[in-house]
Amino acid sequence: MWSVTVYFLIGVVSVLANDVKTIVDERNRLLKRELDMMIGSDIVLSDSEQKVNEMIMKLKINEMDFGFEHPQYFNYSKHFFEYKDEVKKSKLFKLIKQMPKGAVLHAHDTAILGPDYLLNLTYWDDLYVCFEEEDVHLLFAAETPDSACKTKWQLMRDARYSSGNVEKFDRELRQYFTIVIDNPQEVYSDINIIWTKFQKIFMTAGTMLTYMPVWEQYFYDSLKALRDDNVMYFEVRSVLPELYDLDGNVYNSVETAVAYKRALDKFMNDYPDFIGAKLIYAPLRRVDAKVIKDSIRVAREIKRKLPDFLAGFDLVGQEDLGEPIKDFLPELIEASNEIDYFFHAGETNWYGTSSDENLADAIALGTRRIGHAFAIIKHPVLMEEVKKRNIALEVNVVSNVVLKLVEDVRNHPLAFFLAQNMPVVISSDDPGLWEAEPLSHDFYVTFMGVASRHADLRMLKKLALNSLYYSTVSNKDKVIHEFDIRWTKFIDTIVKDQW
Ligand SMILES: *[C@@H]1O[C@H](CO)[C@@H](O)[C@H](O)[C@H]1NC(C)=O
Ligand SMILES: *[C@@H]1O[C@H](CO)[C@@H](O)[C@H](O)[C@H]1NC(C)=O
Ligand SMILES: [Zn+2]
């Protein structure tokens, strides 16, 4: 009896062991197939890169596993404002900042630099200010402006120094230039509220920035900020507003583009190691077809005048409230042989609506890349087409949190894009408005909060390479070669310094 029982037990155990091995083998095979599919899986790391990889993975996994055990402390499931400054102190952030990141392919010209920079601009001579109850208006002028003001225009200098408390004056003024507040979840309670605040900053700063000398300086300093963040190339989107000067001259959109080119040339002369910049003319979408027709005419004229500088055309503004692409098909089709498109599309949570379906219009119109494409995850056929046609998705994770498309970045569709090796580039949209670095925060949050625990240096390298590959930079092979040189230098520095 005894021996029978023992025999029986051994039998069960050995069958179980076999079954377990079969299942374990299969689950490993399944997961390996996914890992082999993930973005960056085609990259083979050198010995030095492997050393750096071990370093960064130790840092990443420590923080992630601590968060897994103590979710209340996990930074990236919270609002960006709660951790954006804190993370800058982390070793991994510093490493990602130092890392060559290629290009910024999706960012808006007057939202690159932050409120401290804008505040500094208010110290320029000839700036007038009008304080109203809720608003502030800014304008450069040779003498007191006569444009609308419910109170009175005064020289900024006089207003500041007669305020009795310059520090307080500046602190309050700075608030008009940032979207960052302590309690975003309460104050920015729906997408329209945050977009209203967001657009107001553009308008308040806009009348200061469109003063020609400031305009060129701002772009020059934006390029400098990008270079400091180890970005080597920039495709800037601009509505190309009219500019003005103290002599009463007004400059049209074409002249505004020329001003950009002038600032770029100056910058390239001062920093020849920067690769360059191109322009995506991106006027507002909440207009009628006649205005679009005129915008296309402007795009053509810029292309004639600055053929190497204009990358293409796009439409901007809150997508749910703006006109859908399909309303402008005749105008857009007509120009599609001449002008490349880089449409914002699918920056929405509203499935099956016109803003969601902008994705299909963008693809059908032959867009080179798609701005955001946040909603594309819900469209299996469009996902397939984007892959087949190699249309890059310009993903801006931090922007999507701040502008209320997603609360917890672990649920961002980018996780799926990365898992399936979609053509993806990481960008920053309007980093200055939420006081982020020009690109580092978006790379960092992608790596720490969105991507798989297993995603490593290969993914970071691939994302940087993608940004160049999907750009319209001239001499692309040469630029990618230059990137490789900088990347190797970065890796060697990290290994040598024993980070
Ligand atoms: C959040 O980020 C900061 C800065 O990197 C870090 O010190 C802190 O430990 C992070 N929190 C957790 C729970 O990892
Ligand atoms: C603002 O100006 C001060 C004084 O010139 C300078 O130290 C500071 O770096 C400037 N800040 C920005 C963000 O440009
Ligand atoms: Zn955008």
Coordinates of C-alpha atoms and ligand atoms in Angstrom, one line a residue:
M1 CA 0.0 0.0 0.0
W2 CA 2.7 2.4 1.0
S3 CA 4.8 1.8 -2.1
V4 CA 1.8 2.1 -4.3
T5 CA 1.1 5.6 -2.9
V6 CA 4.7 6.7 -3.4
Y7 CA 4.7 5.4 -7.0
F8 CA 1.5 7.2 -7.6
L9 CA 2.8 10.5 -6.3
I10 CA 6.0 10.3 -8.3
G11 CA 3.9 9.6 -11.4
V12 CA 1.9 12.8 -10.9
V13 CA 4.9 14.9 -10.2
S14 CA 6.8 13.8 -13.3
V15 CA 3.7 14.4 -15.5
L16 CA 3.4 17.9 -14.0
A17 CA 7.0 18.7 -14.5
N18 CA 6.7 17.9 -18.2
D19 CA 3.6 19.9 -18.5
V20 CA 5.1 22.8 -16.8
K21 CA 8.2 22.7 -19.0
T22 CA 6.0 22.7 -22.1
I23 CA 4.0 25.7 -20.9
V24 CA 7.1 27.6 -19.8
D25 CA 8.7 27.0 -23.2
E26 CA 5.7 28.2 -25.0
R27 CA 5.2 31.4 -22.9
N28 CA 8.9 32.2 -23.4
R29 CA 8.6 31.6 -27.1
L30 CA 5.5 33.9 -27.3
L31 CA 7.2 36.7 -25.3
K32 CA 10.4 36.3 -27.3
R33 CA 8.5 36.8 -30.5
E34 CA 7.1 40.0 -29.1
L35 CA 10.5 41.2 -28.0
D36 CA 11.9 40.5 -31.4
M37 CA 9.2 42.6 -32.9
M38 CA 9.7 45.6 -30.6
I39 CA 11.1 48.9 -31.8
G40 CA 14.9 48.8 -31.7
S41 CA 15.1 45.0 -31.7
D42 CA 17.1 45.1 -35.0
I43 CA 19.9 47.1 -33.4
V44 CA 23.0 45.2 -32.3
L45 CA 24.9 46.9 -29.4
S46 CA 28.7 47.1 -29.4
D47 CA 30.6 46.1 -26.2
S48 CA 30.7 49.7 -25.0
E49 CA 27.0 50.2 -25.7
Q50 CA 26.3 47.1 -23.7
K51 CA 28.1 48.5 -20.8
V52 CA 26.0 51.7 -21.0
N53 CA 22.9 49.6 -21.5
E54 CA 23.5 47.7 -18.3
M55 CA 23.9 51.0 -16.5
I56 CA 20.7 52.5 -17.7
M57 CA 18.7 49.3 -17.3
K58 CA 19.8 49.1 -13.7
L59 CA 18.5 52.6 -13.0
K60 CA 15.3 52.1 -15.0
I61 CA 14.4 48.7 -13.4
N62 CA 15.2 49.9 -9.9
E63 CA 12.8 52.8 -10.2
M64 CA 10.1 50.8 -12.1
D65 CA 10.1 47.8 -9.7
F66 CA 9.9 50.2 -6.8
G67 CA 6.9 51.8 -8.4
F68 CA 5.4 48.3 -9.1
E69 CA 5.6 47.6 -5.3
H70 CA 4.6 51.1 -4.3
P71 CA 2.4 52.5 -7.0
Q72 CA 1.6 55.6 -5.0
Y73 CA 5.1 56.8 -5.6
F74 CA 5.4 56.0 -9.3
N75 CA 6.1 59.3 -11.0
Y76 CA 4.9 58.7 -14.5
S77 CA 1.3 57.7 -13.6
K78 CA 0.9 61.2 -12.2
H79 CA 0.5 64.6 -13.8
F80 CA 3.5 65.9 -15.6
F81 CA 3.7 69.0 -13.5
E82 CA 4.1 66.9 -10.4
Y83 CA 7.4 65.4 -11.4
K84 CA 8.9 67.4 -14.3
D85 CA 11.4 69.3 -12.1
E86 CA 12.2 66.5 -9.7
V87 CA 13.2 64.0 -12.5
K88 CA 15.7 66.5 -13.9
K89 CA 18.0 65.6 -10.9
S90 CA 18.0 61.9 -11.8
K91 CA 21.0 60.3 -13.2
L92 CA 19.1 58.7 -16.0
F93 CA 17.5 62.0 -17.0
K94 CA 20.9 63.6 -17.2
L95 CA 22.1 60.7 -19.3
I96 CA 19.2 61.1 -21.7
K97 CA 19.8 64.8 -21.9
Q98 CA 23.4 64.2 -22.9
M99 CA 22.4 61.5 -25.4
P100 CA 22.3 62.6 -29.1
K101 CA 18.5 62.5 -29.9
G102 CA 18.5 63.4 -33.6
A103 CA 15.7 65.7 -34.6
V104 CA 12.7 67.5 -33.3
L105 CA 10.1 67.0 -36.1
H106 CA 7.0 68.2 -34.3
A107 CA 7.2 71.5 -32.4
H108 CA 5.5 74.9 -32.7
D109 CA 7.8 77.9 -33.2
T110 CA 6.5 80.2 -30.4
A111 CA 6.2 77.4 -27.8
I112 CA 9.8 76.2 -27.6
L113 CA 11.1 78.5 -24.9
G114 CA 9.6 78.9 -21.4
P115 CA 8.1 81.6 -19.3
D116 CA 11.5 82.7 -17.9
Y117 CA 12.7 83.4 -21.4
L118 CA 9.5 85.4 -22.2
L119 CA 9.8 87.3 -19.0
N120 CA 13.2 88.3 -20.0
L121 CA 11.9 89.6 -23.3
T122 CA 9.6 92.0 -21.4
Y123 CA 12.8 93.8 -20.3
W124 CA 13.5 94.9 -23.9
D125 CA 13.1 98.7 -24.7
D126 CA 10.0 100.1 -26.3
L127 CA 7.6 97.5 -24.9
Y128 CA 4.2 98.8 -23.9
V129 CA 1.8 97.0 -21.6
C130 CA -1.9 97.2 -21.0
F131 CA -3.2 95.4 -17.9
E132 CA -6.9 94.5 -17.9
E133 CA -8.8 92.6 -15.3
E134 CA -7.9 89.1 -16.6
D135 CA -5.7 89.9 -19.5
V136 CA -2.4 91.6 -20.3
H137 CA -1.6 93.0 -23.7
L138 CA 1.9 93.6 -24.9
L139 CA 3.2 95.6 -27.9
F140 CA 6.4 97.1 -29.0
A141 CA 6.0 100.7 -30.3
A142 CA 7.8 103.9 -30.8
E143 CA 5.1 105.8 -29.0
T144 CA 2.1 105.0 -26.9
P145 CA -0.1 102.5 -28.9
D146 CA -3.6 103.5 -29.7
S147 CA -4.9 99.9 -30.1
A148 CA -7.7 98.6 -27.9
C149 CA -7.0 98.6 -24.2
K150 CA -9.8 98.8 -21.5
T151 CA -7.4 100.5 -19.1
K152 CA -4.3 102.3 -20.3
W153 CA -1.1 101.6 -22.3
Q154 CA 2.1 102.3 -20.4
L155 CA 5.8 101.6 -21.0
M156 CA 6.6 98.2 -19.4
R157 CA 9.6 99.8 -17.7
D158 CA 7.4 102.4 -16.0
A159 CA 4.7 99.9 -15.0
R160 CA 7.4 97.6 -13.6
Y161 CA 9.3 100.2 -11.6
S162 CA 6.2 102.1 -10.4
S163 CA 4.7 98.8 -9.1
G164 CA 6.8 99.1 -5.9
N165 CA 7.7 95.4 -5.9
V166 CA 9.5 94.3 -9.1
E167 CA 9.8 90.7 -7.9
K168 CA 6.1 90.4 -7.3
F169 CA 5.4 92.2 -10.6
D170 CA 7.5 89.8 -12.5
R171 CA 6.1 86.7 -10.7
E172 CA 2.6 87.8 -11.7
L173 CA 3.6 88.6 -15.3
R174 CA 5.3 85.2 -15.7
Q175 CA 2.0 83.5 -14.9
Y176 CA 0.6 84.8 -18.3
F177 CA 3.4 82.8 -20.0
T178 CA 2.9 79.3 -18.6
I179 CA 0.3 76.6 -18.4
V180 CA 1.9 75.2 -15.3
I181 CA -0.1 75.4 -12.0
D182 CA -0.2 73.5 -8.7
N183 CA -3.6 71.9 -9.2
P184 CA -4.1 71.2 -12.9
Q185 CA -6.6 68.4 -12.4
E186 CA -9.0 70.8 -10.6
V187 CA -8.5 73.9 -12.7
Y188 CA -8.1 72.3 -16.1
S189 CA -11.2 70.1 -15.8
D190 CA -11.9 69.5 -19.4
I191 CA -10.1 69.7 -22.8
N192 CA -11.7 73.0 -23.8
I193 CA -10.6 74.7 -20.6
I194 CA -7.0 73.7 -21.0
W195 CA -7.0 74.6 -24.8
T196 CA -8.5 78.0 -24.0
K197 CA -5.7 78.7 -21.5
F198 CA -3.1 77.2 -24.0
Q199 CA -4.2 79.4 -26.9
K200 CA -4.4 82.5 -24.7
I201 CA -0.7 82.2 -23.9
F202 CA 0.1 82.1 -27.7
M203 CA -2.0 85.3 -28.1
T204 CA -0.5 87.1 -25.1
A205 CA 3.1 86.3 -26.1
G206 CA 2.3 86.6 -29.8
T207 CA 2.1 90.4 -30.0
M208 CA 5.5 90.6 -28.2
L209 CA 7.1 87.9 -30.4
T210 CA 5.9 89.2 -33.7
Y211 CA 8.1 92.3 -33.3
M212 CA 10.6 91.6 -36.0
P213 CA 13.8 91.8 -33.9
V214 CA 12.3 89.7 -31.2
W215 CA 11.0 87.1 -33.7
E216 CA 14.4 86.5 -35.1
Q217 CA 16.1 86.4 -31.7
Y218 CA 13.5 84.0 -30.4
F219 CA 14.1 81.5 -33.2
Y220 CA 17.8 81.9 -32.8
D221 CA 17.5 81.1 -29.1
S222 CA 15.2 78.2 -29.8
L223 CA 17.8 76.6 -32.0
K224 CA 20.3 77.2 -29.3
A225 CA 18.1 75.5 -26.7
L226 CA 17.6 72.5 -29.0
R227 CA 21.3 72.2 -29.6
D228 CA 21.9 72.4 -25.8
D229 CA 19.4 69.5 -25.5
N230 CA 21.5 67.5 -27.9
V231 CA 19.2 67.9 -30.9
M232 CA 20.9 68.4 -34.2
Y233 CA 18.1 69.2 -36.6
F234 CA 14.6 70.9 -36.4
E235 CA 11.5 71.0 -38.5
V236 CA 9.6 73.9 -37.1
R237 CA 5.9 74.4 -37.6
S238 CA 4.7 78.0 -37.8
V239 CA 1.4 79.8 -38.6
L240 CA 3.7 82.5 -40.0
P241 CA 2.0 85.6 -38.5
E242 CA 2.5 89.1 -39.8
L243 CA 5.5 90.8 -38.2
Y244 CA 5.9 94.5 -37.4
D245 CA 8.6 96.9 -36.4
L246 CA 8.8 100.3 -34.8
D247 CA 8.7 102.2 -38.1
G248 CA 5.2 101.0 -38.8
N249 CA 6.2 98.3 -41.3
V250 CA 4.1 95.2 -41.5
Y251 CA 5.6 92.0 -43.0
N252 CA 3.5 89.3 -44.6
S253 CA 3.8 85.5 -44.1
V254 CA 6.4 85.1 -46.9
E255 CA 8.5 87.8 -45.3
T256 CA 8.1 86.1 -41.9
A257 CA 9.5 82.9 -43.5
V258 CA 12.4 84.9 -44.9
A259 CA 13.1 86.3 -41.4
Y260 CA 13.3 82.7 -40.1
K261 CA 15.8 81.8 -42.8
R262 CA 17.8 84.8 -41.9
A263 CA 17.9 83.8 -38.2
L264 CA 18.8 80.3 -39.2
D265 CA 21.7 81.4 -41.4
K266 CA 23.0 83.5 -38.5
F267 CA 22.7 80.6 -36.2
M268 CA 24.4 78.2 -38.6
N269 CA 27.2 80.6 -38.9
D270 CA 27.7 80.8 -35.2
Y271 CA 27.1 77.0 -34.6
P272 CA 28.2 75.2 -37.7
D273 CA 28.0 71.8 -35.9
F274 CA 24.2 72.2 -36.0
I275 CA 22.7 70.4 -39.0
G276 CA 19.9 72.9 -39.8
A277 CA 16.2 73.5 -39.8
K278 CA 13.3 73.5 -42.1
L279 CA 9.9 75.1 -42.0
I280 CA 6.4 73.5 -42.1
Y281 CA 3.9 76.2 -42.8
A282 CA 1.0 75.4 -40.5
P283 CA -1.8 77.9 -40.5
L284 CA -4.9 77.6 -38.4
R285 CA -7.6 75.1 -39.4
R286 CA -10.6 76.9 -38.1
V287 CA -11.1 78.9 -41.3
D288 CA -13.0 78.5 -44.5
A289 CA -11.8 77.1 -47.8
K290 CA -11.1 80.5 -49.3
V291 CA -8.5 81.2 -46.5
I292 CA -7.0 77.7 -47.1
K293 CA -6.7 78.5 -50.8
D294 CA -4.8 81.6 -49.9
S295 CA -2.5 79.7 -47.5
I296 CA -1.7 77.3 -50.2
R297 CA -0.7 80.2 -52.4
V298 CA 1.6 81.5 -49.6
A299 CA 3.1 78.0 -49.3
R300 CA 3.8 78.0 -53.0
E301 CA 5.4 81.4 -52.9
I302 CA 7.7 80.4 -50.0
K303 CA 8.6 77.2 -51.9
R304 CA 9.6 79.3 -54.9
K305 CA 11.6 81.7 -52.8
L306 CA 13.2 79.3 -50.3
P307 CA 12.9 75.8 -52.0
D308 CA 15.4 74.2 -49.5
F309 CA 13.9 75.7 -46.4
L310 CA 10.2 74.8 -46.8
A311 CA 9.5 71.2 -45.9
G312 CA 5.8 71.4 -46.3
F313 CA 2.3 72.3 -45.1
D314 CA 0.0 71.4 -42.2
L315 CA -3.1 72.8 -40.4
V316 CA -3.2 73.5 -36.6
G317 CA -5.5 74.3 -33.8
Q318 CA -7.7 72.3 -31.5
E319 CA -8.8 69.5 -33.8
D320 CA -12.2 68.7 -32.3
L321 CA -13.2 72.4 -32.8
G322 CA -11.5 73.1 -36.1
E323 CA -12.5 72.2 -39.6
P324 CA -11.8 68.7 -40.7
I325 CA -9.3 68.1 -43.5
K326 CA -12.1 66.7 -45.7
D327 CA -13.6 70.2 -46.0
F328 CA -10.6 71.4 -47.9
L329 CA -10.0 68.5 -50.2
P330 CA -10.2 70.4 -53.6
E331 CA -7.6 73.0 -52.4
L332 CA -5.3 70.4 -50.8
I333 CA -5.5 67.9 -53.7
E334 CA -4.6 70.6 -56.2
A335 CA -1.4 71.4 -54.5
S336 CA -0.4 67.9 -53.5
N337 CA 2.0 67.4 -56.4
E338 CA 4.0 70.5 -55.3
I339 CA 3.7 70.6 -51.6
D340 CA 4.4 67.9 -49.0
Y341 CA 1.9 67.4 -46.2
F342 CA 2.6 66.8 -42.6
F343 CA -0.9 66.9 -41.2
H344 CA -1.9 66.9 -37.5
A345 CA -4.6 64.2 -37.4
G346 CA -6.3 62.1 -34.7
E347 CA -5.3 64.3 -31.8
T348 CA -8.6 63.3 -30.1
N349 CA -10.4 60.9 -27.9
W350 CA -13.6 61.1 -29.9
Y351 CA -13.8 57.8 -31.8
G352 CA -15.5 57.9 -35.2
T353 CA -15.8 61.7 -35.3
S354 CA -14.5 64.0 -38.0
S355 CA -11.3 64.8 -36.0
D356 CA -10.7 61.0 -35.6
E357 CA -11.3 60.4 -39.3
N358 CA -8.8 63.2 -40.3
L359 CA -6.4 60.3 -40.1
A360 CA -7.9 58.7 -43.1
D361 CA -7.9 62.0 -45.0
A362 CA -4.3 62.6 -44.2
I363 CA -3.2 59.2 -45.4
A364 CA -5.3 59.4 -48.6
L365 CA -3.8 62.8 -49.3
G366 CA -0.3 61.2 -49.1
T367 CA 0.9 62.9 -45.9
R368 CA 4.6 62.3 -45.2
R369 CA 4.1 62.1 -41.5
I370 CA 1.1 62.4 -39.1
G371 CA 1.2 64.9 -36.2
H372 CA 0.1 63.0 -33.0
A373 CA -2.0 60.2 -34.6
F374 CA -3.1 59.5 -31.1
A375 CA -6.4 57.9 -32.2
I376 CA -4.9 55.6 -34.9
I377 CA -4.7 52.7 -32.5
K378 CA -8.5 52.4 -32.9
H379 CA -8.1 52.0 -36.7
P380 CA -6.6 48.6 -37.7
V381 CA -6.7 49.4 -41.4
L382 CA -5.1 52.8 -41.0
M383 CA -2.4 51.2 -38.7
E384 CA -1.6 48.8 -41.5
E385 CA -1.5 51.5 -44.2
V386 CA 0.8 53.7 -42.1
K387 CA 3.2 50.8 -41.8
K388 CA 3.0 49.8 -45.4
R389 CA 3.4 53.4 -46.7
N390 CA 6.1 54.2 -44.0
I391 CA 4.3 57.3 -42.7
A392 CA 5.9 58.3 -39.4
L393 CA 3.7 59.1 -36.4
E394 CA 5.0 62.1 -34.6
V395 CA 4.1 61.3 -31.0
N396 CA 4.2 63.9 -28.2
V397 CA 3.5 62.1 -25.0
V398 CA 3.9 65.0 -22.5
S399 CA 1.7 67.2 -24.7
N400 CA -1.0 64.5 -24.7
V401 CA -1.0 64.5 -20.9
V402 CA -1.0 68.2 -20.4
L403 CA -3.7 68.7 -23.1
K404 CA -5.8 66.0 -21.5
L405 CA -6.0 63.1 -24.0
V406 CA -4.5 60.7 -21.4
E407 CA -3.9 60.8 -17.7
D408 CA -1.5 58.0 -17.0
V409 CA 1.2 57.6 -19.7
R410 CA 1.2 53.8 -19.2
N411 CA -2.1 53.9 -21.1
H412 CA -0.7 56.0 -24.0
P413 CA -1.1 54.3 -27.4
L414 CA 2.6 54.9 -27.9
A415 CA 3.1 51.7 -25.9
F416 CA 1.4 49.8 -28.7
F417 CA 3.3 51.6 -31.4
L418 CA 6.6 50.7 -29.8
A419 CA 5.5 47.1 -29.3
Q420 CA 4.7 46.7 -33.0
N421 CA 7.6 48.7 -34.3
M422 CA 5.5 51.3 -36.0
P423 CA 7.3 54.1 -37.7
V424 CA 7.4 56.4 -34.7
V425 CA 9.3 59.6 -33.9
I426 CA 9.2 61.2 -30.4
S427 CA 8.7 64.9 -30.2
S428 CA 7.6 67.7 -27.8
D429 CA 5.0 69.9 -29.5
D430 CA 5.0 73.0 -27.2
P431 CA 7.6 72.2 -24.5
G432 CA 8.1 75.9 -23.4
L433 CA 4.4 76.2 -22.4
W434 CA 4.7 73.4 -19.9
E435 CA 8.2 74.2 -18.9
A436 CA 9.8 71.0 -20.3
E437 CA 13.2 70.6 -21.9
P438 CA 13.0 70.9 -25.7
L439 CA 13.1 67.1 -26.2
S440 CA 14.6 65.3 -23.2
H441 CA 11.4 65.1 -21.1
D442 CA 9.5 63.4 -23.9
F443 CA 12.3 60.9 -24.4
Y444 CA 12.6 60.2 -20.7
V445 CA 8.9 59.8 -20.1
T446 CA 8.7 57.5 -23.1
F447 CA 11.5 55.3 -21.8
M448 CA 10.4 55.3 -18.1
G449 CA 6.7 55.4 -18.3
V450 CA 5.4 54.2 -21.6
A451 CA 7.8 51.6 -23.0
S452 CA 8.1 48.0 -21.7
R453 CA 10.2 47.3 -18.7
H454 CA 12.4 45.4 -21.2
A455 CA 12.9 48.3 -23.6
D456 CA 16.5 49.4 -23.5
L457 CA 19.2 51.5 -25.1
R458 CA 18.3 49.9 -28.5
M459 CA 14.9 51.6 -28.3
L460 CA 16.4 54.9 -27.4
K461 CA 18.9 54.7 -30.3
K462 CA 16.3 53.6 -32.7
L463 CA 14.0 56.5 -31.8
A464 CA 16.8 59.0 -32.3
L465 CA 17.6 57.4 -35.7
N466 CA 14.0 57.4 -36.7
S467 CA 13.8 61.1 -36.2
L468 CA 16.5 61.6 -38.8
Y469 CA 15.3 58.9 -41.1
Y470 CA 11.7 60.3 -41.2
S471 CA 12.9 63.9 -41.6
T472 CA 13.3 65.8 -44.8
V473 CA 16.9 66.7 -44.1
S474 CA 19.1 67.1 -47.1
N475 CA 22.1 64.7 -47.4
K476 CA 20.3 62.2 -45.1
D477 CA 23.0 59.5 -45.3
K478 CA 25.7 62.0 -44.3
V479 CA 23.6 63.3 -41.4
I480 CA 23.0 59.8 -40.1
H481 CA 26.7 59.1 -40.4
E482 CA 27.4 62.3 -38.4
F483 CA 24.8 61.1 -35.8
D484 CA 26.7 57.8 -35.5
I485 CA 29.9 59.7 -34.8
R486 CA 28.2 61.7 -32.0
W487 CA 26.5 58.6 -30.6
T488 CA 29.8 56.7 -30.4
K489 CA 31.4 59.7 -28.7
F490 CA 28.5 59.9 -26.2
I491 CA 28.8 56.2 -25.4
D492 CA 32.6 56.4 -24.9
T493 CA 32.2 59.4 -22.6
I494 CA 29.6 57.5 -20.4
V495 CA 31.8 54.4 -20.3
K496 CA 34.9 56.5 -19.5
D497 CA 33.3 58.6 -16.8
Q498 CA 31.9 55.5 -15.1
W499 CA 28.5 57.1 -14.7
Ligands
LIG1 C1 10.5 60.1 -8.9 O1 11.5 60.8 -9.5 C2 12.5 61.3 -8.7 C3 13.6 61.9 -9.5 O2 14.1 61.0 -10.4 C4 13.1 60.2 -7.9 O3 14.0 60.7 -6.9 C5 12.1 59.4 -7.1 O4 12.6 58.4 -6.5 C6 11.0 59.0 -8.1 N1 10.0 58.2 -7.5 C7 10.0 56.9 -7.5 C8 9.0 56.3 -6.6 O5 10.8 56.3 -8.1
LIG2 C1 17.1 85.9 -18.3 O1 18.1 86.9 -18.1 C2 19.0 86.7 -17.1 C3 19.8 87.9 -16.9 O2 20.4 88.3 -18.2 C4 19.8 85.5 -17.4 O3 20.8 85.2 -16.4 C5 18.9 84.3 -17.6 O4 19.6 83.2 -18.0 C6 17.8 84.6 -18.6 N1 16.9 83.5 -18.6 C7 16.5 82.9 -19.7 C8 15.6 81.7 -19.5 O5 16.8 83.2 -20.8
ZN3 ZN 1.2 70.1 -32.7

